[in-house]
């Protein structure tokens, strides 16, 4: 137990990787590569049960996603002759694939903890004429590491549904004591409960060995796997029904926050809340998966208005490693542009009362959004579209502006924020109740007039310098497009919002979008499409001079 084995830190690192494999729904097999002095060079774990990827030195969800392969891929520089003295420590005897990969990598040492009578193939390293000629060194881990690794693996196999009298489990009958201990742990659900609570390696080893871990191991365990807070809950079952979304606000001492790579830019670490998770647990799990952050909850969260009601949870960093998902991470100043305009960052800053002065909402816009919130109206124009409307309105001094679809006044309030003192705005709403509420807000500005009725009737008041079409009949009935164009002055703008980027198009539009086609093909319009949010685009169309 007090063996001065120089590889002990590496072995505990490998066991930490194996435990993480169990936590994340893969086989509990971990690997660590050490140099001749026992210094950790690289580490990796089995990722067969995780999302499919092959990026940044990580393979997941693929037949190649074994612990030894991932460890080899994480070696920063495989220099010869240095690597000839290195050793791959793995918690389970390598299979043919991994044994071969190690032999061909230039590393000459292999040491394993648990035997694998089903797929283990270290004999390839010693018996094959070609491979044995490389001078491979094969050894075993010191006690009690083999028992801990084997019992953990056996529990996972039992949880997978392998019967004790089946072919696979029968190959382990020579290891009766370990098999008996694994059955007991499985039947009692001990490891499963530890997993649900996000327990650390020390707790797991205590149960696997049936007694507390040696005191000499404790400091090494801290280095191998920094302790997780009790609220840390890894993704145990990818694909379970999600019950919402959560993201993490990870702030550094200098006020910078951590963002991670996304398909369309940068985002706060986050994702779906799995069944049985709290938003706090989901945020902690996502922070680990996407950014390699082991953290703890640092305060109350904020609910974002992002269409999914995401909960943003502030976290404090306990330790940070490379992202298990292979994603890049950056630290940004959320108070400075362009980051302060980001949808997520902007909303958290607003919730904290830290919105930069240039980005604060105009008072009338604040009132319109507040009215929509208390009224349960979720179709107000987005803040990003509103800022665009304000900019476009400022470009029409003395102009006549028209909004089709007042809603509860948010779009009109944004237009008024950009209009010159001598401009006018007519806004039309066919729902009398909404029109009355919007009029109560907008009557504070004498440049605005709210009309209740059919949008088409308002076109008679043209020609207009800008038309913001925000009602379904005007946007979706392309047969009426000529009427909208007729109501514009030459050089006038038609603004149509709520178009989805190709990535988020509904199934019915995979064959094409007739509304886009009609706008871009119209002979009297020059159109451009702008992305204002991750899931929203706006089409700007200018009437050509005739």
Short mmCIF file of C-alpha atoms in Angstrom, two decimals:
data_model
loop_
_atom_site.label_atom_id
_atom_site.label_comp_id
_atom_site.label_asym_id
_atom_site.label_seq_id
_atom_site.Cartn_x
_atom_site.Cartn_y
_atom_site.Cartn_z
CA UNK A 1 0.00 0.00 0.00
CA UNK A 2 2.97 2.29 0.66
CA UNK A 3 4.90 1.03 -2.34
CA UNK A 4 7.27 3.81 -3.43
CA UNK A 5 6.32 3.05 -7.01
CA UNK A 6 7.28 6.16 -9.04
CA UNK A 7 4.35 5.40 -11.37
CA UNK A 8 1.74 5.71 -8.58
CA UNK A 9 0.73 9.30 -9.54
CA UNK A 10 0.25 8.08 -13.11
CA UNK A 11 -1.79 5.10 -11.96
CA UNK A 12 -4.11 7.32 -9.96
CA UNK A 13 -4.42 9.60 -12.99
CA UNK A 14 -5.40 6.59 -15.11
CA UNK A 15 -7.97 5.54 -12.49
CA UNK A 16 -9.31 9.09 -12.46
CA UNK A 17 -9.83 8.85 -16.21
CA UNK A 18 -11.53 5.47 -15.77
CA UNK A 19 -13.89 6.93 -13.17
CA UNK A 20 -14.71 9.82 -15.52
CA UNK A 21 -15.45 7.27 -18.24
CA UNK A 22 -17.99 5.66 -15.90
CA UNK A 23 -19.46 9.05 -14.99
CA UNK A 24 -19.97 9.99 -18.62
CA UNK A 25 -21.60 6.77 -19.77
CA UNK A 26 -18.60 5.11 -21.41
CA UNK A 27 -16.62 2.06 -20.32
CA UNK A 28 -14.60 2.82 -17.15
CA UNK A 29 -11.16 2.47 -18.69
CA UNK A 30 -8.48 5.12 -18.30
CA UNK A 31 -4.93 5.46 -19.54
CA UNK A 32 -1.96 7.60 -18.67
CA UNK A 33 1.43 7.92 -20.36
CA UNK A 34 4.41 8.56 -18.07
CA UNK A 35 8.07 9.17 -18.75
CA UNK A 36 10.93 7.25 -17.15
CA UNK A 37 10.67 9.36 -13.98
CA UNK A 38 6.92 8.80 -13.66
CA UNK A 39 5.92 12.30 -14.84
CA UNK A 40 2.57 12.36 -16.60
CA UNK A 41 2.96 13.06 -20.33
CA UNK A 42 -0.64 12.52 -21.47
CA UNK A 43 -3.94 11.02 -20.35
CA UNK A 44 -7.09 9.70 -21.98
CA UNK A 45 -10.23 7.67 -21.33
CA UNK A 46 -12.68 5.45 -23.09
CA UNK A 47 -15.35 7.53 -24.88
CA UNK A 48 -17.33 4.87 -26.72
CA UNK A 49 -20.61 5.94 -25.11
CA UNK A 50 -20.26 9.64 -25.82
CA UNK A 51 -21.11 11.94 -28.75
CA UNK A 52 -19.31 11.10 -31.97
CA UNK A 53 -16.31 13.34 -32.60
CA UNK A 54 -12.73 13.25 -33.81
CA UNK A 55 -11.24 16.63 -33.00
CA UNK A 56 -8.36 18.19 -31.05
CA UNK A 57 -6.86 14.92 -29.88
CA UNK A 58 -10.14 13.37 -28.75
CA UNK A 59 -12.09 10.55 -30.38
CA UNK A 60 -15.61 9.87 -29.13
CA UNK A 61 -18.56 7.71 -30.10
CA UNK A 62 -16.40 5.62 -32.42
CA UNK A 63 -14.86 2.13 -32.33
CA UNK A 64 -11.47 3.83 -32.08
CA UNK A 65 -12.44 5.79 -28.96
CA UNK A 66 -10.48 3.63 -26.51
CA UNK A 67 -8.58 5.05 -23.55
CA UNK A 68 -5.12 4.18 -24.86
CA UNK A 69 -5.88 5.71 -28.27
CA UNK A 70 -7.09 8.96 -26.70
CA UNK A 71 -4.02 9.08 -24.46
CA UNK A 72 -1.71 8.58 -27.45
CA UNK A 73 -3.49 11.32 -29.36
CA UNK A 74 -2.93 13.71 -26.44
CA UNK A 75 0.85 13.33 -26.38
CA UNK A 76 2.14 16.81 -27.24
CA UNK A 77 5.35 15.62 -28.94
CA UNK A 78 6.37 11.97 -29.46
CA UNK A 79 10.12 12.50 -29.66
CA UNK A 80 12.54 9.67 -30.13
CA UNK A 81 14.57 8.38 -28.39
CA UNK A 82 12.84 9.93 -25.34
CA UNK A 83 9.54 8.11 -25.88
CA UNK A 84 11.28 4.74 -25.95
CA UNK A 85 11.53 4.96 -22.17
CA UNK A 86 7.91 5.96 -21.66
CA UNK A 87 5.17 3.65 -20.39
CA UNK A 88 1.46 3.49 -21.11
CA UNK A 89 -0.43 2.80 -17.88
CA UNK A 90 -3.92 1.49 -18.54
CA UNK A 91 -6.55 0.33 -16.09
CA UNK A 92 -7.56 -2.66 -18.25
CA UNK A 93 -5.38 -4.94 -20.35
CA UNK A 94 -5.16 -3.44 -23.87
CA UNK A 95 -7.17 -4.95 -26.71
CA UNK A 96 -5.50 -5.85 -30.05
CA UNK A 97 -6.21 -2.38 -31.45
CA UNK A 98 -4.62 -0.54 -28.54
CA UNK A 99 -1.72 -2.93 -28.06
CA UNK A 100 -0.84 -2.50 -31.73
CA UNK A 101 -1.20 1.27 -31.59
CA UNK A 102 1.13 1.47 -28.58
CA UNK A 103 3.72 -0.74 -30.26
CA UNK A 104 3.69 1.36 -33.41
CA UNK A 105 3.78 4.68 -31.51
CA UNK A 106 7.38 4.38 -30.39
CA UNK A 107 6.53 3.84 -26.72
CA UNK A 108 8.05 0.63 -25.44
CA UNK A 109 6.43 0.17 -22.03
CA UNK A 110 2.93 -1.10 -21.21
CA UNK A 111 1.58 -1.74 -17.75
CA UNK A 112 -2.01 -2.68 -16.99
CA UNK A 113 -4.10 -3.11 -13.84
CA UNK A 114 -7.18 -5.27 -14.53
CA UNK A 115 -6.89 -8.41 -16.64
CA UNK A 116 -9.22 -8.74 -19.61
CA UNK A 117 -9.68 -12.44 -20.40
CA UNK A 118 -12.24 -11.54 -23.08
CA UNK A 119 -10.36 -9.03 -25.27
CA UNK A 120 -6.99 -8.43 -23.63
CA UNK A 121 -4.09 -8.90 -26.04
CA UNK A 122 -0.75 -8.08 -24.41
CA UNK A 123 0.47 -11.35 -25.91
CA UNK A 124 0.66 -9.44 -29.19
CA UNK A 125 3.47 -7.40 -27.61
CA UNK A 126 5.48 -10.40 -26.47
CA UNK A 127 4.62 -13.26 -28.85
CA UNK A 128 4.29 -11.68 -32.28
CA UNK A 129 7.64 -11.95 -34.08
CA UNK A 130 7.50 -8.44 -35.52
CA UNK A 131 6.22 -6.61 -32.44
CA UNK A 132 8.32 -8.53 -29.93
CA UNK A 133 11.38 -7.46 -31.87
CA UNK A 134 10.70 -3.90 -30.73
CA UNK A 135 11.66 -4.85 -27.18
CA UNK A 136 8.29 -4.14 -25.57
CA UNK A 137 8.12 -4.11 -21.77
CA UNK A 138 4.91 -5.52 -20.26
CA UNK A 139 4.14 -5.32 -16.54
CA UNK A 140 1.27 -5.18 -14.05
CA UNK A 141 0.12 -2.47 -11.66
CA UNK A 142 0.92 -2.93 -7.97
CA UNK A 143 -1.77 -4.01 -5.52
CA UNK A 144 -4.47 -2.97 -4.79
CA UNK A 145 -4.89 -1.14 -8.11
CA UNK A 146 -5.82 -4.25 -10.15
CA UNK A 147 -8.73 -5.05 -7.82
CA UNK A 148 -10.12 -1.50 -7.99
CA UNK A 149 -9.87 -1.35 -11.79
CA UNK A 150 -11.33 -4.82 -12.33
CA UNK A 151 -14.27 -4.31 -9.98
CA UNK A 152 -15.13 -1.00 -11.59
CA UNK A 153 -15.10 -2.60 -15.02
CA UNK A 154 -17.21 -5.56 -13.87
CA UNK A 155 -19.85 -3.27 -12.35
CA UNK A 156 -20.11 -1.44 -15.67
CA UNK A 157 -20.52 -4.72 -17.55
CA UNK A 158 -23.27 -5.80 -15.15
CA UNK A 159 -25.02 -2.44 -15.53
CA UNK A 160 -24.88 -2.96 -19.28
CA UNK A 161 -27.03 -6.06 -18.84
CA UNK A 162 -24.43 -8.82 -19.17
CA UNK A 163 -25.65 -11.92 -17.36
CA UNK A 164 -23.34 -13.72 -14.95
CA UNK A 165 -23.81 -16.97 -16.86
CA UNK A 166 -23.19 -15.32 -20.23
CA UNK A 167 -20.04 -15.92 -22.28
CA UNK A 168 -18.48 -12.54 -21.47
CA UNK A 169 -18.92 -12.67 -17.70
CA UNK A 170 -17.95 -16.33 -17.54
CA UNK A 171 -14.44 -15.42 -18.70
CA UNK A 172 -13.97 -13.56 -15.41
CA UNK A 173 -14.78 -16.54 -13.16
CA UNK A 174 -11.07 -17.04 -12.24
CA UNK A 175 -11.32 -13.72 -10.37
CA UNK A 176 -13.98 -14.89 -7.92
CA UNK A 177 -13.30 -12.36 -5.15
CA UNK A 178 -13.44 -9.39 -7.51
CA UNK A 179 -16.51 -10.74 -9.28
CA UNK A 180 -18.29 -11.23 -5.96
CA UNK A 181 -17.43 -7.68 -4.87
CA UNK A 182 -18.65 -6.29 -8.19
CA UNK A 183 -21.97 -8.13 -7.92
CA UNK A 184 -22.45 -6.73 -4.43
CA UNK A 185 -21.71 -3.18 -5.58
CA UNK A 186 -24.02 -3.58 -8.56
CA UNK A 187 -26.90 -5.05 -6.59
CA UNK A 188 -26.67 -2.36 -3.93
CA UNK A 189 -26.45 0.44 -6.51
CA UNK A 190 -23.53 1.95 -4.61
CA UNK A 191 -21.49 3.11 -7.57
CA UNK A 192 -24.58 4.24 -9.43
CA UNK A 193 -25.48 6.51 -6.51
CA UNK A 194 -21.95 7.88 -6.37
CA UNK A 195 -22.20 8.61 -10.08
CA UNK A 196 -25.52 10.41 -9.68
CA UNK A 197 -23.98 12.64 -7.04
CA UNK A 198 -20.87 13.31 -9.08
CA UNK A 199 -18.62 11.75 -6.42
CA UNK A 200 -14.87 11.95 -6.78
CA UNK A 201 -12.33 9.19 -7.20
CA UNK A 202 -11.55 8.92 -3.47
CA UNK A 203 -15.15 7.94 -2.66
CA UNK A 204 -15.21 5.49 -5.56
CA UNK A 205 -11.96 3.80 -4.49
CA UNK A 206 -13.21 3.49 -0.91
CA UNK A 207 -16.19 1.47 -2.13
CA UNK A 208 -14.24 -0.52 -4.70
CA UNK A 209 -11.56 -1.54 -2.19
CA UNK A 210 -13.93 -1.96 0.75
CA UNK A 211 -11.85 0.33 3.00
CA UNK A 212 -10.51 3.91 3.05
CA UNK A 213 -7.78 4.72 0.58
CA UNK A 214 -4.26 4.89 2.03
CA UNK A 215 -3.35 8.26 3.51
CA UNK A 216 -0.32 8.41 1.25
CA UNK A 217 -2.65 8.45 -1.74
CA UNK A 218 -4.76 11.45 -0.70
CA UNK A 219 -2.46 14.19 -1.94
CA UNK A 220 -1.85 12.29 -5.17
CA UNK A 221 -5.60 11.88 -5.66
CA UNK A 222 -6.03 15.64 -5.39
CA UNK A 223 -3.57 16.12 -8.23
CA UNK A 224 -5.00 13.28 -10.33
CA UNK A 225 -8.61 14.45 -10.08
CA UNK A 226 -9.45 17.75 -8.33
CA UNK A 227 -12.49 17.19 -6.07
CA UNK A 228 -15.86 18.04 -7.57
CA UNK A 229 -18.50 19.87 -5.56
CA UNK A 230 -21.53 17.80 -4.65
CA UNK A 231 -23.58 19.52 -7.31
CA UNK A 232 -21.32 18.32 -10.13
CA UNK A 233 -23.37 15.86 -12.18
CA UNK A 234 -21.83 14.49 -15.39
CA UNK A 235 -23.87 13.51 -18.40
CA UNK A 236 -24.77 9.95 -17.55
CA UNK A 237 -27.12 9.19 -20.38
CA UNK A 238 -26.72 11.21 -23.58
CA UNK A 239 -30.07 11.20 -25.35
CA UNK A 240 -32.33 11.19 -22.32
CA UNK A 241 -35.22 13.60 -22.62
CA UNK A 242 -34.10 17.17 -21.97
CA UNK A 243 -36.17 19.39 -19.72
CA UNK A 244 -34.69 22.79 -20.51
CA UNK A 245 -31.36 24.48 -21.06
CA UNK A 246 -28.66 25.82 -18.77
CA UNK A 247 -25.43 27.71 -19.34
CA UNK A 248 -22.53 28.78 -17.16
CA UNK A 249 -21.27 32.28 -16.32
CA UNK A 250 -17.64 31.65 -15.36
CA UNK A 251 -16.05 34.94 -14.36
CA UNK A 252 -12.36 35.59 -13.74
CA UNK A 253 -10.94 38.07 -11.22
CA UNK A 254 -10.52 40.67 -13.97
CA UNK A 255 -14.19 40.41 -14.94
CA UNK A 256 -13.61 38.39 -18.12
CA UNK A 257 -15.96 35.45 -18.70
CA UNK A 258 -15.30 32.11 -20.35
CA UNK A 259 -16.84 31.33 -23.72
CA UNK A 260 -16.51 28.17 -25.75
CA UNK A 261 -16.52 27.30 -29.41
CA UNK A 262 -19.91 26.84 -31.08
CA UNK A 263 -20.99 26.03 -34.61
CA UNK A 264 -21.64 29.68 -35.34
CA UNK A 265 -19.17 31.54 -33.17
CA UNK A 266 -18.69 31.68 -29.40
CA UNK A 267 -21.14 30.94 -26.63
CA UNK A 268 -21.30 30.44 -22.88
CA UNK A 269 -20.73 26.77 -22.00
CA UNK A 270 -24.17 25.22 -21.87
CA UNK A 271 -26.70 22.75 -23.19
CA UNK A 272 -29.73 20.66 -22.34
CA UNK A 273 -30.85 19.87 -18.80
CA UNK A 274 -31.30 16.11 -18.54
CA UNK A 275 -34.07 14.45 -16.56
CA UNK A 276 -33.27 14.44 -12.87
CA UNK A 277 -30.84 17.36 -13.12
CA UNK A 278 -31.21 20.83 -11.68
CA UNK A 279 -30.11 23.77 -13.83
CA UNK A 280 -27.11 24.13 -11.49
CA UNK A 281 -26.05 20.52 -12.04
CA UNK A 282 -26.52 20.86 -15.79
CA UNK A 283 -24.43 24.04 -15.87
CA UNK A 284 -21.63 22.34 -13.93
CA UNK A 285 -21.74 19.32 -16.22
CA UNK A 286 -21.73 21.42 -19.39
CA UNK A 287 -18.88 23.59 -18.05
CA UNK A 288 -16.82 20.44 -17.64
CA UNK A 289 -17.76 18.84 -20.96
CA UNK A 290 -17.32 21.96 -23.09
CA UNK A 291 -14.64 23.93 -21.25
CA UNK A 292 -12.87 21.45 -18.96
CA UNK A 293 -13.94 23.47 -15.90
CA UNK A 294 -14.49 21.72 -12.59
CA UNK A 295 -16.40 24.28 -10.62
CA UNK A 296 -18.93 25.10 -7.96
CA UNK A 297 -22.07 27.21 -8.00
CA UNK A 298 -21.27 30.79 -6.99
CA UNK A 299 -24.75 32.33 -6.68
CA UNK A 300 -28.27 32.55 -8.02
CA UNK A 301 -28.82 32.18 -11.74
CA UNK A 302 -30.67 34.30 -14.28
CA UNK A 303 -33.35 33.20 -16.73
CA UNK A 304 -32.59 34.30 -20.28
CA UNK A 305 -35.09 35.37 -22.89
CA UNK A 306 -33.66 33.16 -25.63
CA UNK A 307 -36.73 31.21 -26.67
CA UNK A 308 -35.74 28.28 -24.46
CA UNK A 309 -35.85 29.97 -21.07
CA UNK A 310 -32.21 29.04 -20.44
CA UNK A 311 -30.96 29.41 -16.89
CA UNK A 312 -27.52 31.04 -16.68
CA UNK A 313 -25.71 29.90 -13.53
CA UNK A 314 -22.65 31.71 -12.11
CA UNK A 315 -19.80 29.29 -11.40
CA UNK A 316 -16.51 29.53 -9.57
CA UNK A 317 -13.54 27.66 -11.09
CA UNK A 318 -11.87 25.02 -8.92
CA UNK A 319 -9.67 23.71 -11.71
CA UNK A 320 -9.57 23.81 -15.49
CA UNK A 321 -8.24 21.23 -17.92
CA UNK A 322 -8.59 20.84 -21.66
CA UNK A 323 -12.13 20.46 -22.92
CA UNK A 324 -13.23 16.79 -22.98
CA UNK A 325 -15.18 17.63 -26.13
CA UNK A 326 -12.11 19.14 -27.77
CA UNK A 327 -13.61 22.62 -27.96
CA UNK A 328 -11.61 25.83 -27.93
CA UNK A 329 -12.20 28.33 -25.13
CA UNK A 330 -11.54 32.06 -24.80
CA UNK A 331 -11.87 34.68 -22.06
CA UNK A 332 -13.69 37.85 -23.13
CA UNK A 333 -14.61 41.18 -21.57
CA UNK A 334 -18.43 41.14 -21.54
CA UNK A 335 -18.63 44.88 -20.87
CA UNK A 336 -16.84 45.84 -24.09
CA UNK A 337 -17.96 45.65 -27.70
CA UNK A 338 -18.52 43.46 -29.56
CA UNK A 339 -19.06 41.04 -26.68
CA UNK A 340 -21.56 43.24 -24.84
CA UNK A 341 -23.87 42.87 -27.86
CA UNK A 342 -23.87 39.07 -27.63
CA UNK A 343 -27.39 37.85 -26.88
CA UNK A 344 -26.42 35.83 -23.79
CA UNK A 345 -23.87 38.25 -22.36
CA UNK A 346 -26.16 41.22 -22.92
CA UNK A 347 -29.00 39.63 -21.00
CA UNK A 348 -26.82 38.65 -18.05
CA UNK A 349 -25.32 42.14 -17.91
CA UNK A 350 -28.84 43.58 -17.91
CA UNK A 351 -29.91 41.24 -15.09
CA UNK A 352 -26.90 42.41 -13.07
CA UNK A 353 -27.54 46.09 -13.81
CA UNK A 354 -24.24 46.35 -15.72
CA UNK A 355 -25.41 47.23 -19.24
CA UNK A 356 -22.92 49.63 -20.88
CA UNK A 357 -24.42 53.09 -21.38
CA UNK A 358 -24.47 52.96 -25.24
CA UNK A 359 -26.44 49.72 -25.13
CA UNK A 360 -29.14 50.72 -22.68
CA UNK A 361 -32.66 50.44 -24.07
CA UNK A 362 -34.63 53.60 -24.88
CA UNK A 363 -37.28 54.29 -22.18
CA UNK A 364 -40.23 53.72 -24.52
CA UNK A 365 -38.74 50.38 -25.63
CA UNK A 366 -38.37 49.34 -21.98
CA UNK A 367 -42.06 50.11 -21.41
CA UNK A 368 -43.14 48.15 -24.51
CA UNK A 369 -41.10 45.09 -23.54
CA UNK A 370 -42.44 45.27 -19.98
CA UNK A 371 -46.00 45.42 -21.28
CA UNK A 372 -45.36 42.39 -23.49
CA UNK A 373 -43.94 40.48 -20.53
CA UNK A 374 -46.89 41.09 -18.20
CA UNK A 375 -49.32 40.42 -21.08
CA UNK A 376 -47.72 37.10 -22.01
CA UNK A 377 -47.06 38.38 -25.54
CA UNK A 378 -43.99 36.65 -26.99
CA UNK A 379 -43.94 38.07 -30.53
CA UNK A 380 -42.29 41.44 -29.97
CA UNK A 381 -39.39 42.16 -32.29
CA UNK A 382 -36.04 41.11 -30.88
CA UNK A 383 -33.65 43.65 -29.43
CA UNK A 384 -31.24 42.98 -32.29
CA UNK A 385 -33.91 43.68 -34.91
CA UNK A 386 -35.00 46.74 -32.91
CA UNK A 387 -31.51 48.24 -33.01
CA UNK A 388 -31.46 47.71 -36.76
CA UNK A 389 -34.85 49.46 -37.08
CA UNK A 390 -33.55 52.41 -35.05
CA UNK A 391 -30.54 52.72 -37.35
CA UNK A 392 -32.64 52.52 -40.52
CA UNK A 393 -35.16 55.06 -39.19
CA UNK A 394 -32.33 57.50 -38.47
CA UNK A 395 -31.46 57.32 -42.17
CA UNK A 396 -34.87 58.71 -43.17
CA UNK A 397 -34.95 62.27 -41.74
CA UNK A 398 -38.35 63.86 -42.20
CA UNK A 399 -39.64 60.55 -43.49
CA UNK A 400 -42.98 58.79 -43.34
CA UNK A 401 -42.68 55.37 -41.74
CA UNK A 402 -45.19 52.52 -41.57
CA UNK A 403 -45.27 49.45 -39.33
CA UNK A 404 -47.60 46.57 -40.21
CA UNK A 405 -48.29 44.65 -37.01
CA UNK A 406 -47.94 46.83 -33.91
CA UNK A 407 -48.12 44.01 -31.40
CA UNK A 408 -47.64 45.79 -28.09
CA UNK A 409 -45.46 48.56 -29.45
CA UNK A 410 -41.86 47.33 -29.23
CA UNK A 411 -41.04 47.72 -32.94
CA UNK A 412 -42.70 51.14 -33.06
CA UNK A 413 -40.74 52.26 -29.99
CA UNK A 414 -37.47 51.26 -31.65
CA UNK A 415 -38.40 53.15 -34.84
CA UNK A 416 -39.28 56.24 -32.84
CA UNK A 417 -35.91 56.05 -31.07
CA UNK A 418 -34.17 56.60 -34.42
CA UNK A 419 -36.59 58.95 -36.16
CA UNK A 420 -35.93 62.64 -36.57
CA UNK A 421 -38.22 65.16 -34.90
CA UNK A 422 -40.08 65.89 -38.14
CA UNK A 423 -40.67 62.23 -39.10
CA UNK A 424 -43.99 60.43 -38.60
CA UNK A 425 -44.93 56.83 -37.86
CA UNK A 426 -48.17 55.03 -38.62
CA UNK A 427 -48.45 51.59 -37.02
CA UNK A 428 -51.32 49.17 -37.69
CA UNK A 429 -52.66 46.36 -35.49
CA UNK A 430 -55.70 44.22 -36.33
CA UNK A 431 -56.26 43.02 -32.74
CA UNK A 432 -58.26 45.74 -30.91
CA UNK A 433 -57.05 44.74 -27.46
CA UNK A 434 -53.39 44.87 -28.42
CA UNK A 435 -53.91 48.08 -30.38
CA UNK A 436 -55.41 49.77 -27.30
CA UNK A 437 -52.54 48.68 -25.04
CA UNK A 438 -49.91 49.73 -27.57
CA UNK A 439 -51.59 53.12 -28.05
CA UNK A 440 -51.39 53.72 -24.28
CA UNK A 441 -47.62 53.30 -24.48
CA UNK A 442 -46.99 55.11 -27.76
CA UNK A 443 -49.18 58.15 -27.07
CA UNK A 444 -46.21 59.59 -25.16
CA UNK A 445 -44.66 60.37 -28.57
CA UNK A 446 -46.78 62.62 -30.77
CA UNK A 447 -44.99 61.42 -33.92
CA UNK A 448 -46.72 58.03 -33.63
CA UNK A 449 -50.28 57.10 -34.55
CA UNK A 450 -51.82 53.67 -33.89
CA UNK A 451 -54.45 52.42 -36.32
CA UNK A 452 -56.72 49.49 -35.56
CA UNK A 453 -57.74 47.48 -38.61
CA UNK A 454 -56.56 45.79 -41.77
CA UNK A 455 -52.94 46.41 -42.72
CA UNK A 456 -53.84 46.86 -46.39
CA UNK A 457 -55.91 49.97 -45.66
CA UNK A 458 -52.88 51.74 -44.22
CA UNK A 459 -51.06 51.54 -47.56
CA UNK A 460 -53.33 54.27 -48.88
CA UNK A 461 -51.44 56.76 -46.72
CA UNK A 462 -48.27 56.28 -48.74
CA UNK A 463 -45.87 56.59 -50.29
CA UNK A 464 -43.65 55.69 -47.33
CA UNK A 465 -39.91 55.99 -46.82
CA UNK A 466 -39.77 52.83 -44.71
CA UNK A 467 -42.19 49.96 -44.18
CA UNK A 468 -41.57 47.45 -41.41
CA UNK A 469 -43.72 44.44 -42.31
CA UNK A 470 -44.27 42.49 -39.10
CA UNK A 471 -47.65 40.82 -39.55
CA UNK A 472 -48.25 37.42 -41.08
CA UNK A 473 -50.64 38.41 -43.89
CA UNK A 474 -48.28 41.07 -45.21
CA UNK A 475 -45.17 38.85 -45.01
CA UNK A 476 -46.55 35.49 -46.06
CA UNK A 477 -49.04 36.41 -48.75
CA UNK A 478 -46.57 37.00 -51.57
CA UNK A 479 -49.45 37.85 -53.86
CA UNK A 480 -49.62 41.20 -52.02
CA UNK A 481 -45.94 42.04 -52.45
CA UNK A 482 -46.66 44.40 -55.34
CA UNK A 483 -48.97 46.42 -53.05
CA UNK A 484 -46.15 46.84 -50.50
CA UNK A 485 -43.71 47.92 -53.20
CA UNK A 486 -46.26 50.37 -54.64
CA UNK A 487 -46.56 51.96 -51.19
CA UNK A 488 -42.81 52.69 -51.05
CA UNK A 489 -41.09 55.76 -52.46
CA UNK A 490 -38.24 55.03 -54.85
CA UNK A 491 -35.29 54.47 -52.53
CA UNK A 492 -37.67 53.49 -49.74
CA UNK A 493 -36.91 50.50 -47.49
CA UNK A 494 -38.97 47.39 -46.87
CA UNK A 495 -37.90 45.52 -43.71
CA UNK A 496 -39.12 41.96 -43.14
CA UNK A 497 -37.95 40.05 -40.05
CA UNK A 498 -38.12 36.55 -38.55
CA UNK A 499 -36.41 34.57 -41.31
CA UNK A 500 -34.51 31.47 -40.18
CA UNK A 501 -30.88 30.87 -41.19
CA UNK A 502 -30.43 27.69 -43.26
CA UNK A 503 -29.21 25.75 -40.20
CA UNK A 504 -32.55 26.33 -38.46
CA UNK A 505 -34.98 26.11 -41.37
CA UNK A 506 -38.08 24.05 -40.58
CA UNK A 507 -38.57 20.84 -42.55
CA UNK A 508 -41.28 22.39 -44.71
CA UNK A 509 -38.72 24.87 -46.14
CA UNK A 510 -35.99 22.39 -47.02
CA UNK A 511 -37.19 22.50 -50.58
CA UNK A 512 -36.98 26.30 -50.66
CA UNK A 513 -38.62 29.41 -49.19
CA UNK A 514 -41.19 31.04 -51.45
CA UNK A 515 -41.16 34.29 -49.43
CA UNK A 516 -37.42 34.75 -49.93
CA UNK A 517 -37.72 33.86 -53.60
CA UNK A 518 -40.50 36.39 -54.12
CA UNK A 519 -38.58 39.21 -52.42
CA UNK A 520 -35.24 38.60 -54.13
CA UNK A 521 -36.83 37.99 -57.56
CA UNK A 522 -39.01 41.10 -57.51
CA UNK A 523 -37.88 43.37 -60.37
CA UNK A 524 -38.40 46.58 -58.40
CA UNK A 525 -36.50 45.52 -55.26
CA UNK A 526 -32.82 45.18 -54.41
CA UNK A 527 -32.55 42.81 -51.46
CA UNK A 528 -30.02 41.76 -48.86
CA UNK A 529 -30.36 39.31 -46.00
CA UNK A 530 -28.77 40.13 -42.63
CA UNK A 531 -28.32 37.82 -39.68
CA UNK A 532 -29.23 39.68 -36.49
CA UNK A 533 -29.27 36.73 -34.10
CA UNK A 534 -28.10 33.13 -34.18
CA UNK A 535 -31.56 31.96 -35.27
CA UNK A 536 -32.94 35.08 -36.92
CA UNK A 537 -32.34 36.91 -40.15
CA UNK A 538 -33.88 40.08 -41.55
CA UNK A 539 -34.39 40.91 -45.23
CA UNK A 540 -33.82 44.51 -46.28
CA UNK A 541 -35.27 45.53 -49.65
CA UNK A 542 -34.88 48.92 -51.32
CA UNK A 543 -37.31 50.02 -54.03
CA UNK A 544 -35.35 50.75 -57.16
CA UNK A 545 -35.68 54.15 -58.85
CA UNK A 546 -37.75 53.80 -62.03
#
